[in-house]
Short mmCIF file of C-alpha atoms (C1' of nucleotides) in Angstrom, two decimals:
data_model
loop_
_atom_site.label_atom_id
_atom_site.label_comp_id
_atom_site.label_asym_id
_atom_site.label_seq_id
_atom_site.Cartn_x
_atom_site.Cartn_y
_atom_site.Cartn_z
CA MET A 265 38.03 -37.64 8.72
CA ARG A 266 34.36 -38.48 9.29
CA GLU A 267 32.49 -35.59 7.72
CA ASP A 268 35.41 -34.79 5.45
CA THR A 269 34.24 -36.81 2.48
CA ARG A 270 30.85 -35.14 2.43
CA ALA A 271 32.40 -31.66 2.44
CA LYS A 272 34.85 -32.64 -0.28
CA ILE A 273 32.04 -33.94 -2.45
CA GLN A 274 30.27 -30.60 -2.06
CA GLU A 275 33.42 -28.70 -2.92
CA ILE A 276 34.23 -30.73 -6.03
CA ALA A 277 30.62 -30.82 -7.16
CA LEU A 278 30.21 -27.07 -6.84
CA ARG A 279 33.33 -26.46 -8.85
CA LEU A 280 32.49 -28.91 -11.64
CA PHE A 281 28.84 -27.89 -11.81
CA THR A 282 29.97 -24.30 -12.23
CA GLU A 283 32.69 -24.98 -14.75
CA GLN A 284 30.90 -27.52 -16.92
CA GLY A 285 27.24 -27.17 -16.04
CA TYR A 286 25.04 -29.34 -13.85
CA GLU A 287 23.79 -31.81 -16.43
CA ALA A 288 27.16 -32.05 -18.15
CA THR A 289 28.87 -33.12 -14.92
CA SER A 290 28.51 -36.81 -14.14
CA LEU A 291 28.71 -38.39 -10.73
CA ARG A 292 31.51 -40.55 -12.04
CA GLU A 293 33.62 -37.42 -12.63
CA ILE A 294 33.04 -36.21 -9.09
CA ALA A 295 33.80 -39.59 -7.62
CA GLU A 296 36.93 -40.04 -9.72
CA GLU A 297 38.35 -36.70 -8.65
CA LEU A 298 37.78 -37.66 -5.03
CA GLY A 299 39.27 -41.10 -5.56
CA VAL A 300 36.20 -43.16 -4.74
CA THR A 301 33.56 -44.94 -6.77
CA LYS A 302 30.39 -43.13 -7.67
CA ALA A 303 28.37 -45.51 -5.53
CA ALA A 304 30.16 -44.05 -2.52
CA LEU A 305 28.49 -40.71 -3.25
CA TYR A 306 25.15 -42.38 -2.63
CA TYR A 307 26.06 -43.03 0.93
CA HIS A 308 26.47 -39.29 1.56
CA PHE A 309 23.74 -37.96 -0.77
CA LYS A 310 20.49 -39.58 -1.80
CA THR A 311 20.61 -38.25 -5.38
CA LYS A 312 22.49 -35.81 -7.60
CA ASP A 313 19.78 -33.26 -6.89
CA ASP A 314 20.39 -33.76 -3.19
CA ILE A 315 23.92 -32.42 -3.61
CA VAL A 316 22.46 -29.22 -5.08
CA ALA A 317 20.00 -28.94 -2.22
CA SER A 318 22.81 -29.15 0.31
CA LEU A 319 24.73 -26.44 -1.56
CA ALA A 320 21.77 -24.07 -1.61
CA ALA A 321 20.81 -24.47 2.04
CA ASP A 322 22.97 -21.59 3.30
CA ARG A 323 21.77 -19.16 0.66
CA ILE A 324 18.14 -19.90 1.50
CA ALA A 325 18.85 -19.11 5.14
CA GLU A 326 20.37 -15.81 4.03
CA GLN A 327 17.29 -15.01 1.98
CA ASP A 328 14.99 -15.76 4.89
CA GLU A 329 17.08 -13.47 7.02
CA ILE A 330 16.85 -10.54 4.61
CA LEU A 331 13.14 -11.17 4.05
CA ALA A 332 12.45 -11.10 7.79
CA TRP A 333 14.40 -7.87 8.12
CA LEU A 334 12.55 -6.28 5.21
CA ARG A 335 9.17 -7.18 6.67
CA SER A 336 10.10 -5.64 10.00
CA GLN A 337 10.81 -2.28 8.39
CA PRO A 338 8.46 0.52 7.25
CA LYS A 339 7.95 0.64 3.49
CA THR A 340 9.99 3.78 2.88
CA ALA A 341 12.47 4.81 0.21
CA GLU A 342 15.26 4.45 2.79
CA THR A 343 14.25 0.89 3.54
CA ARG A 344 14.24 0.00 -0.14
CA LYS A 345 17.66 1.51 -0.65
CA GLU A 346 19.07 -0.24 2.40
CA LEU A 347 17.54 -3.52 1.22
CA LEU A 348 19.16 -3.16 -2.15
CA LEU A 349 22.56 -2.53 -0.61
CA ARG A 350 22.25 -5.45 1.79
CA TYR A 351 21.13 -7.68 -1.06
CA ALA A 352 24.07 -6.57 -3.17
CA ASP A 353 26.43 -7.36 -0.28
CA GLN A 354 25.04 -10.89 0.01
CA LEU A 355 25.36 -11.45 -3.72
CA GLU A 356 28.93 -10.25 -3.83
CA ARG A 357 29.98 -12.36 -0.88
CA SER A 358 28.56 -15.58 -2.29
CA HIS A 359 29.16 -14.71 -5.91
CA HIS A 360 32.40 -16.57 -6.41
CA ASP A 361 30.93 -19.84 -5.26
CA LEU A 362 27.25 -20.59 -5.09
CA GLY A 363 26.03 -17.48 -6.87
CA ARG A 364 28.05 -18.24 -9.94
CA PHE A 365 26.88 -21.82 -9.96
CA LEU A 366 23.23 -20.81 -9.67
CA GLU A 367 23.45 -18.17 -12.37
CA ARG A 368 24.95 -20.59 -14.82
CA ASN A 369 22.55 -23.40 -14.11
CA GLN A 370 19.25 -21.76 -13.36
CA THR A 371 17.52 -23.30 -16.34
CA SER A 372 18.76 -26.82 -15.72
CA LEU A 373 17.56 -26.47 -12.17
CA ARG A 374 14.29 -24.74 -13.00
CA ASP A 375 12.12 -27.49 -11.52
CA HIS A 376 14.44 -28.37 -8.68
CA PRO A 377 12.49 -27.94 -5.40
CA THR A 378 15.31 -26.17 -3.61
CA ILE A 379 15.90 -23.80 -6.50
CA LYS A 380 12.20 -23.11 -6.69
CA ALA A 381 12.34 -22.21 -3.01
CA MET A 382 15.12 -19.74 -3.73
CA ARG A 383 13.28 -18.15 -6.62
CA THR A 384 10.10 -17.89 -4.58
CA ARG A 385 12.03 -16.01 -1.90
CA MET A 386 13.60 -13.70 -4.45
CA LEU A 387 10.18 -12.83 -5.82
CA GLU A 388 8.88 -12.33 -2.28
CA VAL A 389 11.64 -9.82 -1.62
CA ALA A 390 10.76 -8.08 -4.88
CA GLU A 391 7.08 -7.94 -3.94
CA GLU A 392 7.84 -6.59 -0.47
CA LEU A 393 9.51 -3.58 -2.06
CA SER A 394 6.07 -2.33 -3.09
CA ALA A 395 2.64 -2.00 -1.56
CA PRO A 396 -0.08 -4.21 -3.10
CA ASP A 397 -1.95 -1.19 -4.47
CA ASP A 398 1.06 0.44 -6.11
CA PRO A 399 0.64 0.68 -9.89
CA VAL A 400 1.97 -2.34 -11.75
CA GLY A 401 4.58 -0.27 -13.52
CA LEU A 402 6.08 0.84 -10.24
CA ARG A 403 5.99 -2.65 -8.77
CA LEU A 404 7.69 -4.01 -11.85
CA ARG A 405 10.33 -1.30 -11.82
CA ARG A 406 11.24 -2.08 -8.24
CA SER A 407 11.49 -5.78 -9.01
CA MET A 408 13.77 -4.99 -11.90
CA ALA A 409 16.00 -2.94 -9.63
CA LEU A 410 16.57 -6.04 -7.52
CA PHE A 411 17.15 -8.23 -10.51
CA ALA A 412 19.51 -5.66 -11.98
CA LEU A 413 21.95 -6.64 -9.25
CA HIS A 414 21.92 -10.21 -10.51
CA TRP A 415 22.17 -9.15 -14.12
CA GLY A 416 24.85 -6.61 -13.39
CA MET A 417 26.96 -9.39 -11.92
CA TRP A 418 26.54 -11.49 -14.99
CA LEU A 419 26.82 -8.73 -17.54
CA THR A 420 29.90 -7.15 -16.04
CA GLN A 421 31.72 -10.43 -16.44
CA GLN A 422 31.65 -9.68 -20.13
CA TYR A 423 33.51 -6.41 -19.59
CA ASP A 424 37.07 -5.81 -18.59
CA ILE A 425 36.54 -3.94 -15.34
CA THR A 426 37.67 -4.36 -11.76
CA ASP A 427 35.53 -5.82 -8.99
CA GLU A 428 35.28 -2.37 -7.47
CA GLU A 429 33.95 -0.84 -10.68
CA ARG A 430 31.45 -3.64 -11.03
CA ARG A 431 30.22 -3.08 -7.47
CA GLU A 432 29.82 0.60 -8.12
CA VAL A 433 28.13 0.34 -11.50
CA SER A 434 25.71 -2.44 -10.50
CA ARG A 435 24.65 -0.55 -7.40
CA SER A 436 24.18 2.79 -9.08
CA VAL A 437 22.10 1.40 -11.93
CA ALA A 438 19.98 -0.65 -9.54
CA LEU A 439 19.37 2.32 -7.26
CA GLU A 440 18.49 4.45 -10.23
CA ILE A 441 15.87 2.02 -11.48
CA LEU A 442 14.48 1.60 -7.99
CA GLU A 443 13.14 5.04 -7.23
CA ASP A 444 12.43 6.59 -10.61
CA PRO A 445 14.05 9.86 -9.52
CA CYS A 446 12.88 11.71 -12.62
CA GLY A 447 9.24 11.41 -11.72
CA ASP A 448 6.66 9.47 -13.75
CA MET B 145 5.46 -34.91 -48.10
CA ARG B 146 9.22 -34.80 -48.69
CA GLU B 147 10.33 -32.02 -46.36
CA ASP B 148 7.34 -32.57 -44.13
CA THR B 149 9.03 -34.87 -41.65
CA ARG B 150 11.86 -32.45 -41.03
CA ALA B 151 9.46 -29.59 -40.33
CA LYS B 152 7.39 -31.77 -38.03
CA ILE B 153 10.46 -32.78 -36.08
CA GLN B 154 11.30 -29.11 -35.61
CA GLU B 155 7.77 -28.32 -34.49
CA ILE B 156 7.57 -31.15 -31.96
CA ALA B 157 11.10 -30.57 -30.71
CA LEU B 158 10.53 -26.86 -30.13
CA ARG B 159 7.38 -27.55 -28.18
CA LEU B 160 8.87 -30.30 -26.01
CA PHE B 161 12.16 -28.45 -25.44
CA THR B 162 10.16 -25.47 -24.24
CA GLU B 163 7.74 -27.40 -22.07
CA GLN B 164 10.17 -29.85 -20.48
CA GLY B 165 13.61 -28.38 -21.10
CA TYR B 166 16.25 -29.35 -23.63
CA GLU B 167 18.14 -31.96 -21.64
CA ALA B 168 14.98 -33.43 -20.17
CA THR B 169 13.54 -34.09 -23.62
CA SER B 170 14.81 -37.27 -25.23
CA LEU B 171 14.97 -38.02 -28.91
CA ARG B 172 12.84 -41.07 -28.22
CA GLU B 173 10.00 -38.81 -27.03
CA ILE B 174 10.19 -36.69 -30.17
CA ALA B 175 10.31 -39.74 -32.40
CA GLU B 176 7.45 -41.44 -30.61
CA GLU B 177 5.19 -38.43 -30.97
CA LEU B 178 5.97 -38.39 -34.68
CA GLY B 179 5.43 -42.13 -34.95
CA VAL B 180 8.94 -43.15 -35.97
CA THR B 181 11.97 -44.55 -34.20
CA LYS B 182 14.59 -42.24 -32.81
CA ALA B 183 17.16 -43.50 -35.30
CA ALA B 184 14.99 -42.06 -38.05
CA LEU B 185 15.63 -38.56 -36.69
CA TYR B 186 19.30 -39.01 -37.49
CA TYR B 187 18.51 -39.04 -41.17
CA HIS B 188 17.14 -35.49 -40.91
CA PHE B 189 19.47 -34.05 -38.27
CA LYS B 190 23.06 -34.94 -37.54
CA THR B 191 22.71 -34.53 -33.76
CA LYS B 192 20.29 -33.30 -31.11
CA ASP B 193 22.21 -30.02 -31.09
CA ASP B 194 21.66 -29.77 -34.83
CA ILE B 195 17.92 -29.52 -34.25
CA VAL B 196 18.54 -26.50 -32.01
CA ALA B 197 20.80 -24.93 -34.62
CA SER B 198 18.07 -25.25 -37.25
CA LEU B 199 15.57 -23.63 -34.88
CA ALA B 200 17.83 -20.68 -34.14
CA ALA B 201 18.81 -19.94 -37.74
CA ASP B 202 15.98 -17.46 -38.36
CA ARG B 203 16.62 -15.50 -35.19
CA ILE B 204 20.31 -15.13 -36.05
CA ALA B 205 19.34 -13.69 -39.42
CA GLU B 206 17.09 -11.22 -37.60
CA GLN B 207 19.94 -10.21 -35.32
CA ASP B 208 22.28 -9.69 -38.25
CA GLU B 209 19.66 -7.51 -39.84
CA ILE B 210 19.26 -5.27 -36.82
CA LEU B 211 23.01 -5.12 -36.30
CA ALA B 212 23.58 -4.01 -39.88
CA TRP B 213 20.90 -1.35 -39.50
CA LEU B 214 22.41 -0.10 -36.25
CA ARG B 215 25.87 0.19 -37.78
CA SER B 216 24.49 2.21 -40.69
CA GLN B 217 23.05 4.83 -38.35
CA PRO B 218 24.70 7.74 -36.52
CA LYS B 219 25.30 7.09 -32.82
CA THR B 220 22.62 9.44 -31.53
CA ALA B 221 20.05 9.18 -28.77
CA GLU B 222 17.35 8.81 -31.42
CA THR B 223 19.14 5.85 -32.98
CA ARG B 224 19.47 4.16 -29.62
CA LYS B 225 15.81 4.66 -28.84
CA GLU B 226 14.75 3.39 -32.27
CA LEU B 227 17.05 0.38 -31.87
CA LEU B 228 15.50 -0.47 -28.54
CA LEU B 229 11.99 -0.31 -29.98
CA ARG B 230 12.90 -2.44 -33.00
CA TYR B 231 14.60 -4.94 -30.76
CA ALA B 232 11.56 -5.08 -28.51
CA ASP B 233 9.36 -5.70 -31.56
CA GLN B 234 11.51 -8.62 -32.65
CA LEU B 235 11.45 -10.12 -29.17
CA GLU B 236 7.70 -9.86 -28.88
CA ARG B 237 7.09 -11.39 -32.29
CA SER B 238 9.27 -14.44 -31.70
CA HIS B 239 8.58 -14.65 -28.00
CA HIS B 240 5.88 -17.28 -28.09
CA ASP B 241 8.03 -19.78 -29.91
CA LEU B 242 11.78 -19.55 -30.16
CA GLY B 243 12.24 -16.78 -27.61
CA ARG B 244 10.50 -18.73 -24.90
CA PHE B 245 12.52 -21.81 -25.71
CA LEU B 246 15.81 -19.90 -25.58
CA GLU B 247 14.96 -18.15 -22.34
CA ARG B 248 14.14 -21.37 -20.62
CA ASN B 249 17.16 -23.24 -21.88
CA GLN B 250 19.93 -20.69 -22.04
CA THR B 251 22.06 -22.45 -19.45
CA SER B 252 21.74 -25.90 -20.97
CA LEU B 253 22.72 -24.38 -24.28
CA ARG B 254 25.47 -22.15 -22.94
CA ASP B 255 28.23 -23.85 -24.93
CA HIS B 256 26.14 -24.59 -27.98
CA PRO B 257 27.87 -22.97 -30.99
CA THR B 258 24.66 -21.55 -32.44
CA ILE B 259 23.58 -20.14 -29.09
CA LYS B 260 27.03 -18.67 -28.64
CA ALA B 261 26.59 -16.99 -32.01
CA MET B 262 23.32 -15.49 -30.82
CA ARG B 263 24.81 -14.23 -27.57
CA THR B 264 27.79 -12.78 -29.41
CA ARG B 265 25.41 -10.82 -31.61
CA MET B 266 23.41 -9.61 -28.65
CA LEU B 267 26.58 -8.31 -27.01
CA GLU B 268 27.62 -6.70 -30.29
CA VAL B 269 24.34 -4.82 -30.42
CA ALA B 270 24.89 -3.75 -26.82
CA GLU B 271 28.40 -2.53 -27.60
CA GLU B 272 27.23 -0.63 -30.67
CA LEU B 273 24.96 1.44 -28.46
CA SER B 274 28.05 3.17 -27.06
CA ALA B 275 31.25 4.67 -28.36
CA PRO B 276 34.45 2.86 -27.33
CA ASP B 277 35.61 5.81 -25.25
CA ASP B 278 32.36 6.27 -23.33
CA PRO B 279 32.85 5.70 -19.60
CA VAL B 280 32.32 2.10 -18.54
CA GLY B 281 29.33 3.04 -16.41
CA LEU B 282 27.52 4.50 -19.37
CA ARG B 283 28.37 1.57 -21.63
CA LEU B 284 27.14 -0.82 -19.01
CA ARG B 285 23.93 1.12 -18.48
CA ARG B 286 23.12 0.99 -22.17
CA SER B 287 23.78 -2.74 -22.28
CA MET B 288 21.47 -3.20 -19.36
CA ALA B 289 18.75 -1.28 -21.14
CA LEU B 290 18.86 -3.83 -23.94
CA PHE B 291 18.90 -6.75 -21.56
CA ALA B 292 16.06 -5.23 -19.60
CA LEU B 293 13.82 -6.08 -22.55
CA HIS B 294 14.71 -9.74 -22.21
CA TRP B 295 14.34 -9.69 -18.45
CA GLY B 296 11.15 -7.70 -18.61
CA MET B 297 9.68 -10.47 -20.75
CA TRP B 298 10.64 -13.06 -18.22
CA LEU B 299 9.83 -11.11 -15.11
CA THR B 300 6.43 -9.99 -16.28
CA GLN B 301 5.44 -13.62 -16.72
CA GLN B 302 5.46 -13.77 -12.95
CA TYR B 303 2.89 -10.99 -12.74
CA ASP B 304 -0.75 -11.03 -13.66
CA ILE B 305 -0.76 -8.38 -16.37
CA THR B 306 -1.89 -8.19 -19.97
CA ASP B 307 0.46 -8.43 -22.97
CA GLU B 308 -0.15 -4.76 -23.63
CA GLU B 309 0.87 -3.75 -20.12
CA ARG B 310 3.97 -5.90 -20.38
CA ARG B 311 4.92 -4.27 -23.67
CA GLU B 312 4.46 -0.85 -22.16
CA VAL B 313 6.27 -1.47 -18.88
CA SER B 314 9.24 -3.29 -20.44
CA ARG B 315 9.73 -0.54 -22.97
CA SER B 316 9.45 2.33 -20.54
CA VAL B 317 11.88 0.85 -18.04
CA ALA B 318 14.35 -0.02 -20.80
CA LEU B 319 14.17 3.47 -22.29
CA GLU B 320 14.61 4.96 -18.88
CA ILE B 321 17.77 2.99 -18.16
CA LEU B 322 19.12 3.76 -21.62
CA GLU B 323 19.62 7.48 -21.51
CA ASP B 324 20.15 8.33 -17.85
CA PRO B 325 17.85 11.35 -18.15
CA CYS B 326 18.80 12.61 -14.69
CA GLY B 327 22.37 13.30 -15.67
CA ASP B 328 25.39 11.58 -14.19
"C1'" DG C 162 29.58 -46.14 9.14
"C1'" DT C 163 31.93 -46.18 4.94
"C1'" DC C 164 32.58 -47.92 0.92
"C1'" DT C 165 33.04 -51.43 -3.46
"C1'" DA C 166 30.96 -54.41 -6.85
"C1'" DT C 167 27.48 -55.06 -9.69
"C1'" DA C 168 23.27 -54.33 -12.18
"C1'" DC C 169 19.59 -51.69 -14.54
"C1'" DA C 170 16.92 -48.76 -17.65
"C1'" DG C 171 17.39 -44.90 -20.44
"C1'" DC C 172 20.33 -41.66 -23.06
"C1'" DG C 173 22.65 -39.83 -27.68
"C1'" DA C 174 24.79 -41.77 -31.42
"C1'" DT C 175 26.24 -45.13 -35.18
"C1'" DA C 176 26.34 -49.17 -38.60
"C1'" DG C 177 24.17 -51.53 -41.80
"C1'" DA C 178 19.88 -54.02 -43.67
"C1'" DC C 179 15.68 -53.08 -46.32
"C1'" DG D 35 13.69 -42.78 -45.53
"C1'" DT D 36 13.18 -45.72 -42.01
"C1'" DC D 37 14.30 -49.80 -39.62
"C1'" DT D 38 16.87 -53.10 -36.00
"C1'" DA D 39 20.73 -53.79 -33.28
"C1'" DT D 40 24.29 -52.22 -30.74
"C1'" DC D 41 27.76 -49.10 -28.42
"C1'" DG D 42 29.45 -46.46 -24.33
"C1'" DC D 43 27.62 -43.49 -21.35
"C1'" DT D 44 24.39 -41.62 -17.62
"C1'" DG D 45 21.79 -41.41 -12.91
"C1'" DT D 46 20.06 -44.60 -9.75
"C1'" DA D 47 19.79 -48.63 -6.75
"C1'" DT D 48 20.97 -52.49 -3.83
"C1'" DA D 49 23.77 -56.32 -1.74
"C1'" DG D 50 27.33 -57.09 0.90
"C1'" DA D 51 32.54 -56.50 2.35
"C1'" DC D 52 35.12 -54.31 6.16
#
DNA sequence: GTCTATACAGCGATAGAC
DNA sequence: GTCTATCGCTGTATAGAC
């Protein structure tokens, strides 16, 4: 029972933040659903922001992992393709929980230190896809390939397609942007 | 002097919403900068949301305009290209004011009726780029071309490039996604 | 260690005086 | 058209019960 309350707070908070938005969800709501007073939350988490930080911790570790891998590889087309596929895998795995929450609240959390850390890592991955002396158009295109995975996730929610179709379409568009196969 | 206060409220609100975020900007701040009490704002605007609605009104008119134009044209590759360029023009013109504000606050304003109206129109434009019986991959690609203009705006802010380069890169990537020139 | 009770300043919003 | 006063709500904080 000890660490149970903390985990339940995280679970309820993640769900409500995703459904209603971060700012629109009050600590009183979270506490009520758990059957405690909101002051009890302050024993487990220093602030409301601190709950978000705890939720994002795992994803940041994942990002560090993929960044370390990327930096250990030669900067070839195969590496970039492999990176994109690995990144897509990560996104799909976490999409139903944290990913969804982050997508829907990225503006509210723009200045949140932990979210800033996540965005910094995402941009680092994007930058690592190119060499520093690549033309800016190419660097930007490769960044957009990465971001297309995020956007594909969001955009495909608007369409009536299966998860499998979404996987396929997101990946193929992202890969297509990545390498500019038609020449430049 | 009559309508002056209302316009000044809009001007201050837009600036503060953009700089600090919508939720993080209080009506007291806006009122203080104008030199009145926050209750005075409620004579000019029914709610805080109402200020946003008044700011977005022009952009919605612009969207309706482009949507009407698109629907009057044949569904050809030339039309789609022209649409993309017109859309990019609109974005660049309004980018320094309303566009920036909307980008930075889209999550806070997710359920805002006026913002919903804007998103609905954006998706309508995206849908109009394809025929209903086009394969879902193609429809999705064309939507992503449109959205790439938005994302290009945002993403290029992270890079140290000129406005002209940003224009050029955003457009070329968007056009490239649009038509799948490599075949499918 | 885990929680309740209580308080505080600031929020969006409203009522009614001038 | 703008004011004061007030409402119920928020995130935050602390004192103290068990």
